[in-house]
Each structure stands twice: as C-alpha cells, then as structure tokens.
Coordinates of C-alpha atoms in Angstrom, one line a residue:
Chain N
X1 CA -11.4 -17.8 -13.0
X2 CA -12.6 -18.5 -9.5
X3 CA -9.7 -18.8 -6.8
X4 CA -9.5 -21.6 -4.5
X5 CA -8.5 -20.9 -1.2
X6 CA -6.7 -23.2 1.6
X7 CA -7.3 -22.3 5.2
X8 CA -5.0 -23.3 7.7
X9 CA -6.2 -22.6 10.9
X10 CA -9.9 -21.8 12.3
X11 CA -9.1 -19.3 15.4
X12 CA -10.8 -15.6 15.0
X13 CA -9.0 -14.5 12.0
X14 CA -9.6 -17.8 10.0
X15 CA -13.3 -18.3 10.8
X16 CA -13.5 -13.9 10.1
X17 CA -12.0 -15.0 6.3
X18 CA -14.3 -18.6 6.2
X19 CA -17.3 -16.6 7.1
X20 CA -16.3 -13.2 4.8
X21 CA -15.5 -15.3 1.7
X22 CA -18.4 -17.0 2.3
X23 CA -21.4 -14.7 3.2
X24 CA -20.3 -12.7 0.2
X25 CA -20.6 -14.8 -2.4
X26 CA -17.7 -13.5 -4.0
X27 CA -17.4 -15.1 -7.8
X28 CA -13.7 -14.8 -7.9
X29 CA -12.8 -16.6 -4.8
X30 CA -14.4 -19.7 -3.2
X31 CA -12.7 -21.2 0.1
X32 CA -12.0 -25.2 -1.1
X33 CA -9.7 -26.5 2.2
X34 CA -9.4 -26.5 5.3
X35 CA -6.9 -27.5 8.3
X36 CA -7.3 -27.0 12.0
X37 CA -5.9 -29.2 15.1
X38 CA -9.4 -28.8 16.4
X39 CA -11.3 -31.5 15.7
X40 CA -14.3 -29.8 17.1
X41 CA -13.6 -26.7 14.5
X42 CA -13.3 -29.3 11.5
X43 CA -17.1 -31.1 11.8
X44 CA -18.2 -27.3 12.4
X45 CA -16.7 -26.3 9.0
X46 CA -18.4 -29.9 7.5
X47 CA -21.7 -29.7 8.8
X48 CA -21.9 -25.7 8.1
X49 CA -20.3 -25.9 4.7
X50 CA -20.3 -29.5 3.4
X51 CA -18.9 -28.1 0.3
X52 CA -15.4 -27.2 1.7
X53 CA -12.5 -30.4 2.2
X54 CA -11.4 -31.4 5.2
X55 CA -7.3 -30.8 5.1
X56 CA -5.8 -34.3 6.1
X57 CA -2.7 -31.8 7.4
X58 CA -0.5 -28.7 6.7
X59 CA 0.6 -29.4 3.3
X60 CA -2.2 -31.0 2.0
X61 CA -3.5 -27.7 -0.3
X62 CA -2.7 -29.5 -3.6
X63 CA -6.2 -28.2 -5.1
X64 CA -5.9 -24.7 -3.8
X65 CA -4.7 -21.6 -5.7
X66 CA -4.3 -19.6 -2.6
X67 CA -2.9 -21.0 1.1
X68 CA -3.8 -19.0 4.3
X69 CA -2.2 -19.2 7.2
X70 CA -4.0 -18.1 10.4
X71 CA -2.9 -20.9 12.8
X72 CA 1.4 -20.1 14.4
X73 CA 4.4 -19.2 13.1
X74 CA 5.5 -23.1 13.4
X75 CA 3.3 -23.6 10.4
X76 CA 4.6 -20.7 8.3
X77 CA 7.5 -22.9 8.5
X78 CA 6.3 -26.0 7.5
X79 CA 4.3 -25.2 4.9
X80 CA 6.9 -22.6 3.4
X81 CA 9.2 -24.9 0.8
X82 CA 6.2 -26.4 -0.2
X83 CA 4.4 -23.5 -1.2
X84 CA 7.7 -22.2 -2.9
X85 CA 8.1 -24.9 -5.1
X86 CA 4.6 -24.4 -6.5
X87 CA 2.6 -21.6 -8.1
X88 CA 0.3 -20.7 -5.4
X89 CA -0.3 -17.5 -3.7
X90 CA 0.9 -17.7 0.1
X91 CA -0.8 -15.6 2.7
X92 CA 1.0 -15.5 6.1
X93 CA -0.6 -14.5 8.6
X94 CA 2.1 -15.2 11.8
X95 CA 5.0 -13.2 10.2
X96 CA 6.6 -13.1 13.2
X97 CA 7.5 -16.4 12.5
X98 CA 10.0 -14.3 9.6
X99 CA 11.9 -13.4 12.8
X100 CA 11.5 -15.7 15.5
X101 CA 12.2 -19.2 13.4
X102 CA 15.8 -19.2 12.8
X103 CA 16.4 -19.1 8.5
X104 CA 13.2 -18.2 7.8
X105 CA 14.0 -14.3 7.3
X106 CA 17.1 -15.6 4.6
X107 CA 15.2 -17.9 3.0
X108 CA 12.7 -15.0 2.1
X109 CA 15.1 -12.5 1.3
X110 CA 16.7 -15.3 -0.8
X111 CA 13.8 -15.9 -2.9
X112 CA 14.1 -14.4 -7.1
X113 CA 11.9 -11.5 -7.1
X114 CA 9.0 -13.2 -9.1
X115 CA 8.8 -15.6 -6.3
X116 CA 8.4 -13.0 -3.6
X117 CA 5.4 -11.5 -5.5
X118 CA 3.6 -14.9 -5.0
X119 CA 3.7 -14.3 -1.1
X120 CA 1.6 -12.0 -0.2
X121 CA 2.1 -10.1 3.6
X122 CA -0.9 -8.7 4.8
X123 CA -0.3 -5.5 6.1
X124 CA -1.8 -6.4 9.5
X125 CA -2.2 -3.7 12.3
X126 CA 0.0 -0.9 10.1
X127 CA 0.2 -0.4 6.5
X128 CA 2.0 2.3 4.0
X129 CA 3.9 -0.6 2.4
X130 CA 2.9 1.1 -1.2
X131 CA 5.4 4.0 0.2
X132 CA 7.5 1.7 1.8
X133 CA 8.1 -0.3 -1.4
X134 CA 8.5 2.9 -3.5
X135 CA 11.3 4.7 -1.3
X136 CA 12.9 0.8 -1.5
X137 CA 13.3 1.3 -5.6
X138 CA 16.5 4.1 -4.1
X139 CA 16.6 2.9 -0.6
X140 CA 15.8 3.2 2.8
X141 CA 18.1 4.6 5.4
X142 CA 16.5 3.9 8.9
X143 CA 13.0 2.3 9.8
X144 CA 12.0 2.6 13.0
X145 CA 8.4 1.0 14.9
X146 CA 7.1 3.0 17.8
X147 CA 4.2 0.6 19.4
X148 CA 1.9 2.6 22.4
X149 CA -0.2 -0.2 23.9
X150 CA -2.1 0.8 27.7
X151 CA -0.6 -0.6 30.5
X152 CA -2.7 -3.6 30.7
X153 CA -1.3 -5.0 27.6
X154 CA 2.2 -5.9 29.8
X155 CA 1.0 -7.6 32.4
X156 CA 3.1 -11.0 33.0
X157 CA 5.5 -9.8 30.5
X158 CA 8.5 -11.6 31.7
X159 CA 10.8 -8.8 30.2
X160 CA 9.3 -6.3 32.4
X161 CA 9.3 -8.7 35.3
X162 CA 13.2 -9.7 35.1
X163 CA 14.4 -5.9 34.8
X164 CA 12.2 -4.6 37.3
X165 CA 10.7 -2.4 34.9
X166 CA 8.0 -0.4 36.9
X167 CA 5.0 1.0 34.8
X168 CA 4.0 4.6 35.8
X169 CA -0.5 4.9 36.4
X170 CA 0.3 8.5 35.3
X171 CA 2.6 9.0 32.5
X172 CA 3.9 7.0 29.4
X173 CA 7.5 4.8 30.5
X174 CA 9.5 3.5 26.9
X175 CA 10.1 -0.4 28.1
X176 CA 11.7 -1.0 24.9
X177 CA 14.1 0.5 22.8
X178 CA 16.2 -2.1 20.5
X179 CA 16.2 -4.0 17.3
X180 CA 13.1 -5.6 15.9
X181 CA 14.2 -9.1 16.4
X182 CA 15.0 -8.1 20.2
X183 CA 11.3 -6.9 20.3
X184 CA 10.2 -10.3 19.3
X185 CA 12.1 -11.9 21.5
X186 CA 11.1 -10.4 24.7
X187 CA 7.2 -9.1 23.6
X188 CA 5.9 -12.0 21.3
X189 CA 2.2 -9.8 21.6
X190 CA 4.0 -7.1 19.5
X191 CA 6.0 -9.4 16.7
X192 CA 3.9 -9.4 13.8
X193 CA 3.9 -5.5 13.2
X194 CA 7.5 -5.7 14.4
X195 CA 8.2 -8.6 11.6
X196 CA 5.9 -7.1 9.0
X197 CA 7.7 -3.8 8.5
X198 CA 11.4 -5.7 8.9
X199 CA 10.4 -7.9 6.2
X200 CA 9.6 -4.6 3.8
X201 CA 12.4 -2.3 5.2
X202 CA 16.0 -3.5 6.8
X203 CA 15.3 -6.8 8.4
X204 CA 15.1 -7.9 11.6
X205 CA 18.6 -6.8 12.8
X206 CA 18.4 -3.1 12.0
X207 CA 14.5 -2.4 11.9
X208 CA 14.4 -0.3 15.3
X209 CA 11.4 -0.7 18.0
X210 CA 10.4 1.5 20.8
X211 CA 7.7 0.0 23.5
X212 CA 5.8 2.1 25.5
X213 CA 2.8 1.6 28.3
X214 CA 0.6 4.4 27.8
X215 CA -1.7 5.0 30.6
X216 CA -3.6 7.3 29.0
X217 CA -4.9 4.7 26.3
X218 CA -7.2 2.3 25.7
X219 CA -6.3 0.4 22.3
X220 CA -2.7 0.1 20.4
X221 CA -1.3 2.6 18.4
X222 CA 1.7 1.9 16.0
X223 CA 3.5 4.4 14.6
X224 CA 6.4 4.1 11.8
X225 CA 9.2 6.4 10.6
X226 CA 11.0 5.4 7.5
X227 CA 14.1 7.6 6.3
X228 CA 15.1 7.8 2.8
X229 CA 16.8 10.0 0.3
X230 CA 13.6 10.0 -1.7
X231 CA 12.2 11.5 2.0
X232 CA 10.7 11.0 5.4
X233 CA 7.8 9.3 5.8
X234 CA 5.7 8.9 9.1
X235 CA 2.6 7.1 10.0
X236 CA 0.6 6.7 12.8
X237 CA -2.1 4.0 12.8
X238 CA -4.6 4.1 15.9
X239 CA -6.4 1.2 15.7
X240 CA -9.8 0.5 17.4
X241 CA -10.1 -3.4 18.7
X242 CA -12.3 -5.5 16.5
X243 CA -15.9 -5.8 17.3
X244 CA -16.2 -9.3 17.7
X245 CA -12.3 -10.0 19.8
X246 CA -11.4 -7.2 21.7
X247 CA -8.1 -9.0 21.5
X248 CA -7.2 -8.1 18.1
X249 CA -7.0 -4.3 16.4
X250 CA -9.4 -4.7 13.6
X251 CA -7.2 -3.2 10.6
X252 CA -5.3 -7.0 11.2
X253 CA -8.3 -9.0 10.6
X254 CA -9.3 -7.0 7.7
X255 CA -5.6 -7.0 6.3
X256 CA -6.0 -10.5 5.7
X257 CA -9.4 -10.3 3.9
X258 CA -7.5 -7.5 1.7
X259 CA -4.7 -9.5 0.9
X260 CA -6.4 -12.1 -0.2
X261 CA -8.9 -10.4 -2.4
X262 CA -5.6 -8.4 -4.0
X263 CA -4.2 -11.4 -5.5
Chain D
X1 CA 6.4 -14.4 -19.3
X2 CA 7.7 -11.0 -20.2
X3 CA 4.7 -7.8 -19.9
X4 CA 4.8 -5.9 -22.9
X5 CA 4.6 -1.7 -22.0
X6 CA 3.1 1.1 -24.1
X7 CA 4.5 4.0 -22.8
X8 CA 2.1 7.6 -23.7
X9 CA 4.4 10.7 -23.1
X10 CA 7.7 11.1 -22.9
X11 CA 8.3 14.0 -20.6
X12 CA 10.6 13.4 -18.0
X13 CA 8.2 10.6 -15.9
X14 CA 7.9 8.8 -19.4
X15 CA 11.5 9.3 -19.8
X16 CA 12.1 8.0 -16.2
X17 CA 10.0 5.0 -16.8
X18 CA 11.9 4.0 -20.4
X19 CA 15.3 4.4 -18.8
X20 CA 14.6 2.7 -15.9
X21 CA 13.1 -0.7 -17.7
X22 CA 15.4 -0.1 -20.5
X23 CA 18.4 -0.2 -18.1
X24 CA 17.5 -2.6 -15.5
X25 CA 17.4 -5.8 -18.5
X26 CA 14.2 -6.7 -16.5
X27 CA 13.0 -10.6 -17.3
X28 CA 9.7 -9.4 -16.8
X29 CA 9.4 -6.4 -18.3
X30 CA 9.5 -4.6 -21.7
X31 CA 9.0 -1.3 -23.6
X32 CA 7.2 -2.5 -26.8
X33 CA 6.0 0.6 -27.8
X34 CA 6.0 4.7 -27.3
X35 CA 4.3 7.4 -28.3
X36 CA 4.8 11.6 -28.1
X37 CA 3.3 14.2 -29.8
X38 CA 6.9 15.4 -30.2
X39 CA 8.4 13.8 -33.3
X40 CA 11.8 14.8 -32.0
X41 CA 11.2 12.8 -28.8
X42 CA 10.2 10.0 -30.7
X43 CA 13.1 9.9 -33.1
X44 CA 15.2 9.7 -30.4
X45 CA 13.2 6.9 -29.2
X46 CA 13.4 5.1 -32.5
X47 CA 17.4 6.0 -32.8
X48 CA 18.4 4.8 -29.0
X49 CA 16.0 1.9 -28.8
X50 CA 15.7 0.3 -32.2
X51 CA 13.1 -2.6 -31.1
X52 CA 10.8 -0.2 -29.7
X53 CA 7.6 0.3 -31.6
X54 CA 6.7 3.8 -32.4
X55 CA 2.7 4.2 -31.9
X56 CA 0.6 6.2 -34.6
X57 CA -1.7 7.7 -32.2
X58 CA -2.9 7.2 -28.7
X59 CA -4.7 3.8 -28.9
X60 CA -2.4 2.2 -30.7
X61 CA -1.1 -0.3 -28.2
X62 CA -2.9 -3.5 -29.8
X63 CA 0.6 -5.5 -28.7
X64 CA 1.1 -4.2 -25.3
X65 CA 0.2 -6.0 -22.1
X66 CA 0.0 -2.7 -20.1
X67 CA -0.5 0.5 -21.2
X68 CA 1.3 3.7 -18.8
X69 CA 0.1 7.6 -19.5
X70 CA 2.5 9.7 -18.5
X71 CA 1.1 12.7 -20.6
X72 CA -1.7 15.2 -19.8
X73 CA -5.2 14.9 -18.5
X74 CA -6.9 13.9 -21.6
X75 CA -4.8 11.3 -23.0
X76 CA -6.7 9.3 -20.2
X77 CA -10.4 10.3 -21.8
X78 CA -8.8 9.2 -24.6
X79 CA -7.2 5.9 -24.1
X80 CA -10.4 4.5 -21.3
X81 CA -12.8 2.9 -23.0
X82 CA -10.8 0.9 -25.5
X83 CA -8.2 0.3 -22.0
X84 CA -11.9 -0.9 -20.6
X85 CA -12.8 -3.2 -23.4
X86 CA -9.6 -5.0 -23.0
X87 CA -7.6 -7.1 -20.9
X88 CA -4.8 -4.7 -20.4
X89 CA -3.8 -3.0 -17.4
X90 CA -4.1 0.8 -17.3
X91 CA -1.2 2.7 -15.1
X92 CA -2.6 6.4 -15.4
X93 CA -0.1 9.4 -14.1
X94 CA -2.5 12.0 -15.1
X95 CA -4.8 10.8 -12.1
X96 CA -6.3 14.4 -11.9
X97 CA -8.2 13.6 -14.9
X98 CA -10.9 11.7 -12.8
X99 CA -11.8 14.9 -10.9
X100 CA -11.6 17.7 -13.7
X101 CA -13.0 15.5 -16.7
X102 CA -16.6 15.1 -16.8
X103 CA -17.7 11.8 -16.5
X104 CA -14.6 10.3 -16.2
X105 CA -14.8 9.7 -12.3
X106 CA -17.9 8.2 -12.3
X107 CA -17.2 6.0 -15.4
X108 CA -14.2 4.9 -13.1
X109 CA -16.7 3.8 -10.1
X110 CA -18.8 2.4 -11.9
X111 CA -16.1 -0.3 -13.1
X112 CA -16.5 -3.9 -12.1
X113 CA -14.0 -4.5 -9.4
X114 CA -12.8 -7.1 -11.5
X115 CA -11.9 -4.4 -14.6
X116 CA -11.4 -2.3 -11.6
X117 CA -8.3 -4.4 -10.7
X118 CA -6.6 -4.1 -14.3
X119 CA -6.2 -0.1 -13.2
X120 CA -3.4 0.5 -11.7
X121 CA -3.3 3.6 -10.0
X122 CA 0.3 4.9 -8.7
X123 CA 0.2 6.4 -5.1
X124 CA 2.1 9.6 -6.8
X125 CA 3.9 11.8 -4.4
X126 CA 1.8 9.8 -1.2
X127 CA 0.8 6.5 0.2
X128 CA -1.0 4.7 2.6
X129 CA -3.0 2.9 -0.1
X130 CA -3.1 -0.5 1.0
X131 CA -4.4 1.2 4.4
X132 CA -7.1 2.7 3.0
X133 CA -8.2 -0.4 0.6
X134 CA -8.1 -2.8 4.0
X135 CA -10.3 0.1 6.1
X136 CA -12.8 0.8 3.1
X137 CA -13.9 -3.2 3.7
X138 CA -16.1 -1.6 6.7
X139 CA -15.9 1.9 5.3
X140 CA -14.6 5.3 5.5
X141 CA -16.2 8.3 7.8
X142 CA -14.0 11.3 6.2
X143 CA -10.8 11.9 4.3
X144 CA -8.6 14.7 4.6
X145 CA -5.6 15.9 2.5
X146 CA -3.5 18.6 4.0
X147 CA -0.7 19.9 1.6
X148 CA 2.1 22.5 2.2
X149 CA 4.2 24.0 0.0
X150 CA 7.0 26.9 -0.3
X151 CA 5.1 29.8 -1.0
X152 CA 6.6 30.1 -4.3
X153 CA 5.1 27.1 -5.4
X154 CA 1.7 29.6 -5.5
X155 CA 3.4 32.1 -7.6
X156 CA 1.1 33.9 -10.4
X157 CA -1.9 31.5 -9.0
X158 CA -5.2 32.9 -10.2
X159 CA -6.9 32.1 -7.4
X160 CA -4.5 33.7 -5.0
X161 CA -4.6 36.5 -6.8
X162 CA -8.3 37.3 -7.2
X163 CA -9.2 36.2 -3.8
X164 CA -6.5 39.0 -2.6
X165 CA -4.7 36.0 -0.4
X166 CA -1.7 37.5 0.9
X167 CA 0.9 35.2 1.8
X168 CA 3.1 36.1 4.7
X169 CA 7.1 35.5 4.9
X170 CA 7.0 34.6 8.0
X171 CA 4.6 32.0 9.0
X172 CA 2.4 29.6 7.5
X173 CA -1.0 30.8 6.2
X174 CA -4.0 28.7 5.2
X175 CA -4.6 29.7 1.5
X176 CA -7.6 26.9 0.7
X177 CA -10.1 24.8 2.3
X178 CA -12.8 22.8 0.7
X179 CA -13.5 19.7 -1.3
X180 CA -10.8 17.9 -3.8
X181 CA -12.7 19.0 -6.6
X182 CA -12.6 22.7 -6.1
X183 CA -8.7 21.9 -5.0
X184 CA -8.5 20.5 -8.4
X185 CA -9.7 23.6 -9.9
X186 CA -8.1 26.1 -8.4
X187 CA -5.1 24.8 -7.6
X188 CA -3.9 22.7 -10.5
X189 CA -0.7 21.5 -9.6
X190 CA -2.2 20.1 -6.5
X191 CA -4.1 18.2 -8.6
X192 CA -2.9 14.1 -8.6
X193 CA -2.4 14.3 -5.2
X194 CA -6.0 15.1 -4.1
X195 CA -7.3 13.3 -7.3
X196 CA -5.5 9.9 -6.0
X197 CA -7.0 10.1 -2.6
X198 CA -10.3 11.4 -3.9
X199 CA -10.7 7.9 -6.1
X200 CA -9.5 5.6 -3.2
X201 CA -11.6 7.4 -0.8
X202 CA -15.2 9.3 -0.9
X203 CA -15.0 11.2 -4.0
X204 CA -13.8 14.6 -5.4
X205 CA -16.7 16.0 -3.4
X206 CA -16.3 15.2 -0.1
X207 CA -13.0 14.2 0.1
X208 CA -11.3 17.2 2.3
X209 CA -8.5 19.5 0.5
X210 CA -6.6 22.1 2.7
X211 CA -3.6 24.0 1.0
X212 CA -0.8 25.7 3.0
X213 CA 1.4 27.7 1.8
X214 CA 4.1 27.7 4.5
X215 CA 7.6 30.1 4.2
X216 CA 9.4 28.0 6.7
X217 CA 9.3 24.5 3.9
X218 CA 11.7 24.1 0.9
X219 CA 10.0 20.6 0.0
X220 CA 6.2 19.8 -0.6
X221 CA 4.4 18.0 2.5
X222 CA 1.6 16.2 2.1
X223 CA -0.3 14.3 5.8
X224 CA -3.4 12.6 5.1
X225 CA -6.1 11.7 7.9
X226 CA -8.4 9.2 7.6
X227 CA -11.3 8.1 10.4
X228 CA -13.1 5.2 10.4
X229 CA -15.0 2.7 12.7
X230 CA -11.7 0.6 12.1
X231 CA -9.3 3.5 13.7
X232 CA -7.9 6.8 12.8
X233 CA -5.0 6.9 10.5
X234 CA -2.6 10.0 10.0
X235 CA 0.2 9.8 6.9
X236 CA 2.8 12.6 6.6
X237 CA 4.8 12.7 3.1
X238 CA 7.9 14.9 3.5
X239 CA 9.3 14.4 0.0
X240 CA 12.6 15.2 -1.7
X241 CA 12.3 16.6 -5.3
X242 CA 13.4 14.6 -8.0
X243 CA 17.5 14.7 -8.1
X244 CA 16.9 15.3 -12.2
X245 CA 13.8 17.4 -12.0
X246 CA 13.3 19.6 -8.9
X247 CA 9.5 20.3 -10.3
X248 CA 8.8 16.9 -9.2
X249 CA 8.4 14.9 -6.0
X250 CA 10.8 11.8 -6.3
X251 CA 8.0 9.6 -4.8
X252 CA 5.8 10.3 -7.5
X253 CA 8.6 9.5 -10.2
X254 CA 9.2 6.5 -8.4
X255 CA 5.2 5.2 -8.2
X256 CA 5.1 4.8 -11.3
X257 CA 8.3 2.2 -11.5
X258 CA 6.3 0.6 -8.5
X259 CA 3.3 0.6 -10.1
X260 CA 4.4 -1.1 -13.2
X261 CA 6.8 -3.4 -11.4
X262 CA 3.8 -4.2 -9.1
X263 CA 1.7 -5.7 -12.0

C-alpha cells in the first residue's frame, strides 16, 4: 500500500523530503500535498510536480496517510487535535514547539499509548531513543543534554547579552546550565534537541541542559547522559553541517527522511 | 486489534517476555502460543496460562501475528523462511545467528526492505539504532564495537587459553581485535552484541570487534563508534545485570519488551 504524504512547509528540510521521496521513486510512499505560506514555493511545487495538490491550508491533509511538518512550532499546534482525532501518522518536525507552546507538552503525555505510536519524533540532531525507550520500560532517573556549538553560534543571543556573559577566544565557558524548558526559552537555536529528548525522558521541567561556546569547534556537538537502574548510558553525536545548508547538522535532515520511511 | 505472540524458548528472556505481557493485561498484546523443548517448561505453561496454545514444533505459529525466538542460534535457521513467506513479524534474540550460520546473513540482506521491515531486531544489551538507520541514508565509513568485561567473564575461554593471553589483575588488557565475525567465533558470549551491530552496519566482516577484559569493571561495557560523512557518533552502554539473572544485561531483557511493544 503506497503512503500518502502531506507536506507542510517548503524551507530546506521540506524541499530535502519533496525532492528525496521523489528522486527515489520509492513504491511505498508518494508525496500527495502540500502547504507553504510562500506562494512562490507552491507554483514551484505545481509546475515541477503537477501531480502533487496544492494544500488550501494547515489542516487540509484529508487524503494523506502521513502529515509533515517542516514549517514552526505554531503549526505543530494547529494541526495537532486534528491529526489526533484521525488515523494518520504525524511527523513533527519543530518539537520545540512540545516545550515552548503552553499545553502542548500535556496534551502529548496525555495521549493513550496507541495514540502516541501514531506520532512519530524524528530523532533530529541526536538519536539513541531505542535505549532511551528501553531503560523507560523501569525508568529513568536523570537525563541530562550537553550542547557544544563554536562561539559563532551565540552571537545576538540576548541571554548572553543581558547577563554579560563574556565568551572566552581560547577556552570553552558553560553559558547555560538549567532545565530544558529554560534552554528553550533563552536559546530557541538549541530547542529541538532540547524538546526531543524531554519528550522521551523527564519532560521539559527536569530534563537538564548545559550550553557551552567552544572555540575550538567548528560544528555542534550534543552529547546526552541518561541514568537509570537498568544503567548509564552516554552519547556523543558530532554532527557535520549538511552539504547543501551549512545552517543545519545533517543527521536532522536525514532524521526526517528516516522517520518517515519507518512508519 | 490485539497482535497475537508466539513465543520460542522459555529460558529466562522467554520467561521475561510471558510474564511481562501476561501481567501487564496489554490491549494490544497477547501470548497465543509457546513452545520449549522442555516438556516441564511447557506444562507449566499450559497449567499457569490455560488459553495459551502449546506449539508442536518450531513453525507452528500459523495463528500468531508475531513470532519472538528467544532460544538458541538455530531456531532462527529454522523458523526464516516460512517467517519470510509470511506476513508475520520476526523478533529474533538469537541475533548471533546471522554471523555464525552460513547463509543466514546474507539471506537477511538480501530481504526486500519491505520484508526487511516485518524483522524486528531488538537493540540487545546496546543502542543507537535509530542513529545508525538515519546515517546509513548517505552511508557508513566504519563501525566499531569495543566491549569490556570483568575478567571472569573470560574464564575457561578457548581462545584465551590457546593464544597464552594472560590477563592482568590490575589493569585492563586488550584480549581481541579484529572483525565481528571472528569476535563471534571466538568469543561466543560476545556474540549478539557484535552480531546486532554487524547487521545494522557493514557486515560481520568489516564491522570492528575489540574485547577488553578489564579487572577494574563489575558490569559489561559496551561504546560503539561510528564515522560517517554525516558526523562521528560514539555510544557508551554501562549496563546493570538483570536484577533476576545476573548472566544477563537488563537492557537486553528489556529490548526485547521494546521490540515487541514497538510493533
């Protein structure tokens, strides 16, 4: 049976999924919708692929099997009860929005269990959620983020600007060390990893984060430590930025691709 | 609608597995039928869980939806091609059997991904999976396994003992290095570990085994290293054993809940 997939949103990681699911000719999924703001994006899609519908807006996946989102976390939430109350698969691609969007988090954690497994979290820029999932079966005791980015990656943070944090050219300085939905708060760059492993782990109030500028580094390195009775589990992910936006650490592109092709 | 499990072996991971969606009254779930080669085993079976179907032989899971091994290496041989000409999923424990039965491994790649899907292979006593899956989309350069153990873990090993390894009290000594395959047949006990990260990775060949056996541990360690264009990714499993059965990582007990539950 051939999946139908709805694509909300046509910025790098949409048009990397449009263009993957396409080139590949891939006889279990076919992309059959999609949604962007950008009217210039939408008659790109049409004239390239005059197959695939032209959303009318957000919601309007009723043929789809499968809904994408790759556009902001506002969307996450309005496409969210909708999705619930069907039988589609939901891939989110702005988690953060799990943490930033007041009741968001709840009403996921809410959701019966056979629910849940229709919404499918990419892993993003990390990954281990197979272990993480696992240890959950007993229970986790602490879960903790450590995100390395250079320097660079902080400028016109207004965190750093308001407490006269002072980034060293020579050594590493920890800018953050708080909950995960503190993290969010004050480095919206770093909230999706942040969100992702809250989600799986101890939510957004007791998932720890630690931010450090690394001079001495030239792409973003997360690391995670999870504490359980079953164990202690650590892993470090050292992600190169994707070839085609420099912006974005590859692995997250390709987590979507991978989530969608799980389902 | 409620997945109907055939449960092979009843050792204490089969046990685990019985107990655990026996006891949990899962909506989803259900042990339909069991099978041991130990008739006592499966009278006890038959007298605890009355609706449970004993089996006659291996293959005899006609009414099952999914079909778990939790038995020895060649119960997997055994049970794969009619598994194959099926719709049923396929949860193996014994993953070592794809590195030390001929043919089985690349019978196994050779699988549509489509049939490839309705295998479920538990992570065991790592993780990291979902990683892996999202790098191999560009592809993997090499893959390393690095496991430590107490040194009595490599008690009355033959290899050890015809290669004149002496293991030292006092600090950790290097007592293999080489591909998963030779790992697998050497070092038997070693065996799922390097045998699930072998079949996600490049292969029993030249996916990378080193064995440590380390005075200074009272657990089993397992990191993994992976490098690819995508990044370089380094997973470290400290595991507890298994409150119930010290012989066994609780991870790898636990996989095989997730595994199932995960279907």
């Amino acid at each position: 049976m051939i999946k139908k997939i709805g694509l909300i949103g046509l910025g790098y990681i949409g048009t990397t999924i449009l263009n993957a699911v396409s080139e590949e000719a891939n006889e279990n999924l076919t992309i059959q919708a999609v949604y962007d703001i950008d009217n210039v994006k939408m008659k790109d899609v049409a004239e390239k692929h005059p197959s695939i519908r032209l959303m009318q807006h957000v919601t309007d996946f009723q043929d789809c099997d499968i809904v994408v989102e790759c556009a902001v976390q506002q969307v996450v939430a309005e496409v969210f009860d909708e999705i619930i109350k069907s039988d589609k698969y939901f891939v989110p691609m702005s988690i953060g929005a799990f943490i930033s969007l007041p009741g968001l988090f709840s009403k996921y954690q809410k959701l019966a269990e056979i629910k849940k497994k229709n919404i499918i979290l990419p892993s993003g820029a990390i990954g281990g959620f197979d272990c993480v999932e696992t240890i959950k079966l007993v229970g986790i005791k602490s879960a903790k983020l450590q995100t390395r980015k250079p320097n660079r990656a902080f400028r016109n943070n207004s965190y750093i600007e308001s407490n006269n944090i002072k980034l060293n050219e020579h050594s590493p300085v920890v800018i953050f060390k708080g909950n995960a939905k503190l993290a969010a708060t004050y480095f919206p760059r770093s909230i999706n990893v942040a969100a992702r492993l809250a989600l799986s782990t101890l939510g957004p109030e007791k998932t720890l984060v630690e931010i450090i500028a690394d001079p001495s580094i030239s792409k973003n390195i997360h690391a995670i430590e999870i504490e359980s009775e079953v164990g202690k589990y650590t892993f470090l992910f050292e992600n190169n930025p994707s070839p085609t936006n420099p912006k974005t650490s590859w692995l997250a592109a390709l987590s979507a691709i991978y989530a969608i092709k799980s389902i």
